[in-house]
Amino acid sequence: MRLFVCKTTELLEGAQKAVRIGRQSVLVINYQGQFYALRNLCTHDSYALEGGKLENGKITCEAHGATFNLETGAATMPAVKAVRLYKTVLEGDDLYVEEL
């Protein structure tokens, strides 16, 4: 399933936008000019990742401080399970997200 997110010019550097793919909330992020998409849910305690701090290629869960790598989904304690990633697709200046 592919979902139109927005025009790339609408998601500025450091911005985050939550969208729904089916029943899942997916967080789309512009980090250092690259677009990433991951499930908008911390694997430690089911807390939304939206609004978390972006630093060193990771997003930090505001609830307990677990971090998730934007490229791999890898987690740090207290989370032990990686977060699910989604594919971002650019067509011109249109940004799409699709399941891997």
PDB file of C-alpha atoms in Angstrom:
ATOM      1  CA  MET A   1       0.000   0.000   0.000  1.00  0.00           C
ATOM      2  CA  ARG A   2       1.326   3.443  -0.943  1.00  0.00           C
ATOM      3  CA  LEU A   3       0.182   6.657   0.729  1.00  0.00           C
ATOM      4  CA  PHE A   4       0.772  10.257  -0.352  1.00  0.00           C
ATOM      5  CA  VAL A   5       2.221  12.174   2.621  1.00  0.00           C
ATOM      6  CA  CYS A   6       2.827  15.707   1.345  1.00  0.00           C
ATOM      7  CA  LYS A   7       4.950  17.842  -0.951  1.00  0.00           C
ATOM      8  CA  THR A   8       8.602  17.657   0.097  1.00  0.00           C
ATOM      9  CA  THR A   9       8.597  21.442   0.558  1.00  0.00           C
ATOM     10  CA  GLU A  10       5.911  21.057   3.241  1.00  0.00           C
ATOM     11  CA  LEU A  11       8.061  18.851   5.491  1.00  0.00           C
ATOM     12  CA  LEU A  12      10.957  21.099   6.429  1.00  0.00           C
ATOM     13  CA  GLU A  13      14.290  20.004   7.921  1.00  0.00           C
ATOM     14  CA  GLY A  14      13.675  18.517  11.372  1.00  0.00           C
ATOM     15  CA  ALA A  15       9.911  18.301  10.848  1.00  0.00           C
ATOM     16  CA  GLN A  16       7.785  15.280  11.723  1.00  0.00           C
ATOM     17  CA  LYS A  17       4.373  14.303  10.396  1.00  0.00           C
ATOM     18  CA  ALA A  18       2.178  11.416  11.520  1.00  0.00           C
ATOM     19  CA  VAL A  19       0.037   9.689   8.884  1.00  0.00           C
ATOM     20  CA  ARG A  20      -2.055   6.531   8.883  1.00  0.00           C
ATOM     21  CA  ILE A  21      -1.435   3.488   6.739  1.00  0.00           C
ATOM     22  CA  GLY A  22      -4.402   1.273   7.377  1.00  0.00           C
ATOM     23  CA  ARG A  23      -4.646   0.982  11.164  1.00  0.00           C
ATOM     24  CA  GLN A  24      -1.031   1.988  11.836  1.00  0.00           C
ATOM     25  CA  SER A  25       0.256   5.449  12.690  1.00  0.00           C
ATOM     26  CA  VAL A  26       3.452   6.098  10.732  1.00  0.00           C
ATOM     27  CA  LEU A  27       5.839   8.926  11.568  1.00  0.00           C
ATOM     28  CA  VAL A  28       7.501  10.606   8.584  1.00  0.00           C
ATOM     29  CA  ILE A  29      10.615  12.642   9.360  1.00  0.00           C
ATOM     30  CA  ASN A  30      12.869  15.000   7.417  1.00  0.00           C
ATOM     31  CA  TYR A  31      16.275  14.601   9.057  1.00  0.00           C
ATOM     32  CA  GLN A  32      19.273  16.272   7.452  1.00  0.00           C
ATOM     33  CA  GLY A  33      17.538  16.387   4.080  1.00  0.00           C
ATOM     34  CA  GLN A  34      16.631  12.682   4.076  1.00  0.00           C
ATOM     35  CA  PHE A  35      13.119  11.353   4.564  1.00  0.00           C
ATOM     36  CA  TYR A  36      12.480   8.478   6.962  1.00  0.00           C
ATOM     37  CA  ALA A  37       9.310   6.666   8.000  1.00  0.00           C
ATOM     38  CA  LEU A  38       8.769   4.457  11.033  1.00  0.00           C
ATOM     39  CA  ARG A  39       5.916   3.155  13.112  1.00  0.00           C
ATOM     40  CA  ASN A  40       4.841   5.924  15.449  1.00  0.00           C
ATOM     41  CA  LEU A  41       5.040   3.721  18.527  1.00  0.00           C
ATOM     42  CA  CYS A  42       7.831   3.043  21.009  1.00  0.00           C
ATOM     43  CA  THR A  43       8.396  -0.695  21.307  1.00  0.00           C
ATOM     44  CA  HIS A  44       9.126  -0.352  25.025  1.00  0.00           C
ATOM     45  CA  ASP A  45       5.848   1.036  26.307  1.00  0.00           C
ATOM     46  CA  SER A  46       3.561   1.827  23.341  1.00  0.00           C
ATOM     47  CA  TYR A  47       4.151   5.591  23.548  1.00  0.00           C
ATOM     48  CA  ALA A  48       3.935   7.728  20.389  1.00  0.00           C
ATOM     49  CA  LEU A  49       7.353   8.741  19.027  1.00  0.00           C
ATOM     50  CA  GLU A  50       5.984  11.891  17.397  1.00  0.00           C
ATOM     51  CA  GLY A  51       7.612  14.968  18.906  1.00  0.00           C
ATOM     52  CA  GLY A  52      10.686  13.061  20.059  1.00  0.00           C
ATOM     53  CA  LYS A  53      14.096  14.698  19.826  1.00  0.00           C
ATOM     54  CA  LEU A  54      16.066  14.040  16.630  1.00  0.00           C
ATOM     55  CA  GLU A  55      19.804  13.711  17.144  1.00  0.00           C
ATOM     56  CA  ASN A  56      22.665  11.618  15.738  1.00  0.00           C
ATOM     57  CA  GLY A  57      20.361   9.853  13.284  1.00  0.00           C
ATOM     58  CA  LYS A  58      17.988   8.719  16.034  1.00  0.00           C
ATOM     59  CA  ILE A  59      14.646   9.697  17.517  1.00  0.00           C
ATOM     60  CA  THR A  60      14.205   9.646  21.291  1.00  0.00           C
ATOM     61  CA  CYS A  61      10.985   8.492  22.932  1.00  0.00           C
ATOM     62  CA  GLU A  62       9.848  11.215  25.305  1.00  0.00           C
ATOM     63  CA  ALA A  63       8.379   8.717  27.776  1.00  0.00           C
ATOM     64  CA  HIS A  64      11.460   6.768  28.887  1.00  0.00           C
ATOM     65  CA  GLY A  65      14.379   7.892  26.714  1.00  0.00           C
ATOM     66  CA  ALA A  66      14.678   4.882  24.408  1.00  0.00           C
ATOM     67  CA  THR A  67      16.152   5.803  21.031  1.00  0.00           C
ATOM     68  CA  PHE A  68      15.516   4.357  17.588  1.00  0.00           C
ATOM     69  CA  ASN A  69      17.865   4.566  14.626  1.00  0.00           C
ATOM     70  CA  LEU A  70      16.102   6.216  11.691  1.00  0.00           C
ATOM     71  CA  GLU A  71      17.856   4.036   9.089  1.00  0.00           C
ATOM     72  CA  THR A  72      17.708   0.627  10.776  1.00  0.00           C
ATOM     73  CA  GLY A  73      15.006   0.925  13.448  1.00  0.00           C
ATOM     74  CA  ALA A  74      17.480  -0.439  16.033  1.00  0.00           C
ATOM     75  CA  ALA A  75      16.554   0.364  19.626  1.00  0.00           C
ATOM     76  CA  THR A  76      18.450   1.301  22.775  1.00  0.00           C
ATOM     77  CA  MET A  77      17.419   0.536  26.344  1.00  0.00           C
ATOM     78  CA  PRO A  78      14.914   0.457  27.853  1.00  0.00           C
ATOM     79  CA  ALA A  79      13.488  -0.674  24.492  1.00  0.00           C
ATOM     80  CA  VAL A  80      14.957  -3.919  23.166  1.00  0.00           C
ATOM     81  CA  LYS A  81      12.874  -4.443  20.022  1.00  0.00           C
ATOM     82  CA  ALA A  82      13.503  -2.446  16.843  1.00  0.00           C
ATOM     83  CA  VAL A  83      10.765  -0.176  15.549  1.00  0.00           C
ATOM     84  CA  ARG A  84       9.137  -1.080  12.226  1.00  0.00           C
ATOM     85  CA  LEU A  85      10.367   0.938   9.243  1.00  0.00           C
ATOM     86  CA  TYR A  86       8.515   2.009   6.117  1.00  0.00           C
ATOM     87  CA  LYS A  87       9.864   2.979   2.713  1.00  0.00           C
ATOM     88  CA  THR A  88       9.801   6.620   1.609  1.00  0.00           C
ATOM     89  CA  VAL A  89       9.398   7.273  -2.106  1.00  0.00           C
ATOM     90  CA  LEU A  90       9.977  10.572  -3.899  1.00  0.00           C
ATOM     91  CA  GLU A  91       8.249  11.271  -7.190  1.00  0.00           C
ATOM     92  CA  GLY A  92       9.173  14.796  -8.214  1.00  0.00           C
ATOM     93  CA  ASP A  93       8.349  16.811  -5.111  1.00  0.00           C
ATOM     94  CA  ASP A  94       5.680  14.364  -3.921  1.00  0.00           C
ATOM     95  CA  LEU A  95       6.547  12.277  -0.864  1.00  0.00           C
ATOM     96  CA  TYR A  96       4.969   8.848  -0.420  1.00  0.00           C
ATOM     97  CA  VAL A  97       5.265   6.141   2.213  1.00  0.00           C
ATOM     98  CA  GLU A  98       4.779   2.450   1.563  1.00  0.00           C
ATOM     99  CA  GLU A  99       5.137  -0.765   3.500  1.00  0.00           C
ATOM    100  CA  LEU A 100       8.414  -2.654   3.129  1.00  0.00           C
TER     101      LEU A 100
END
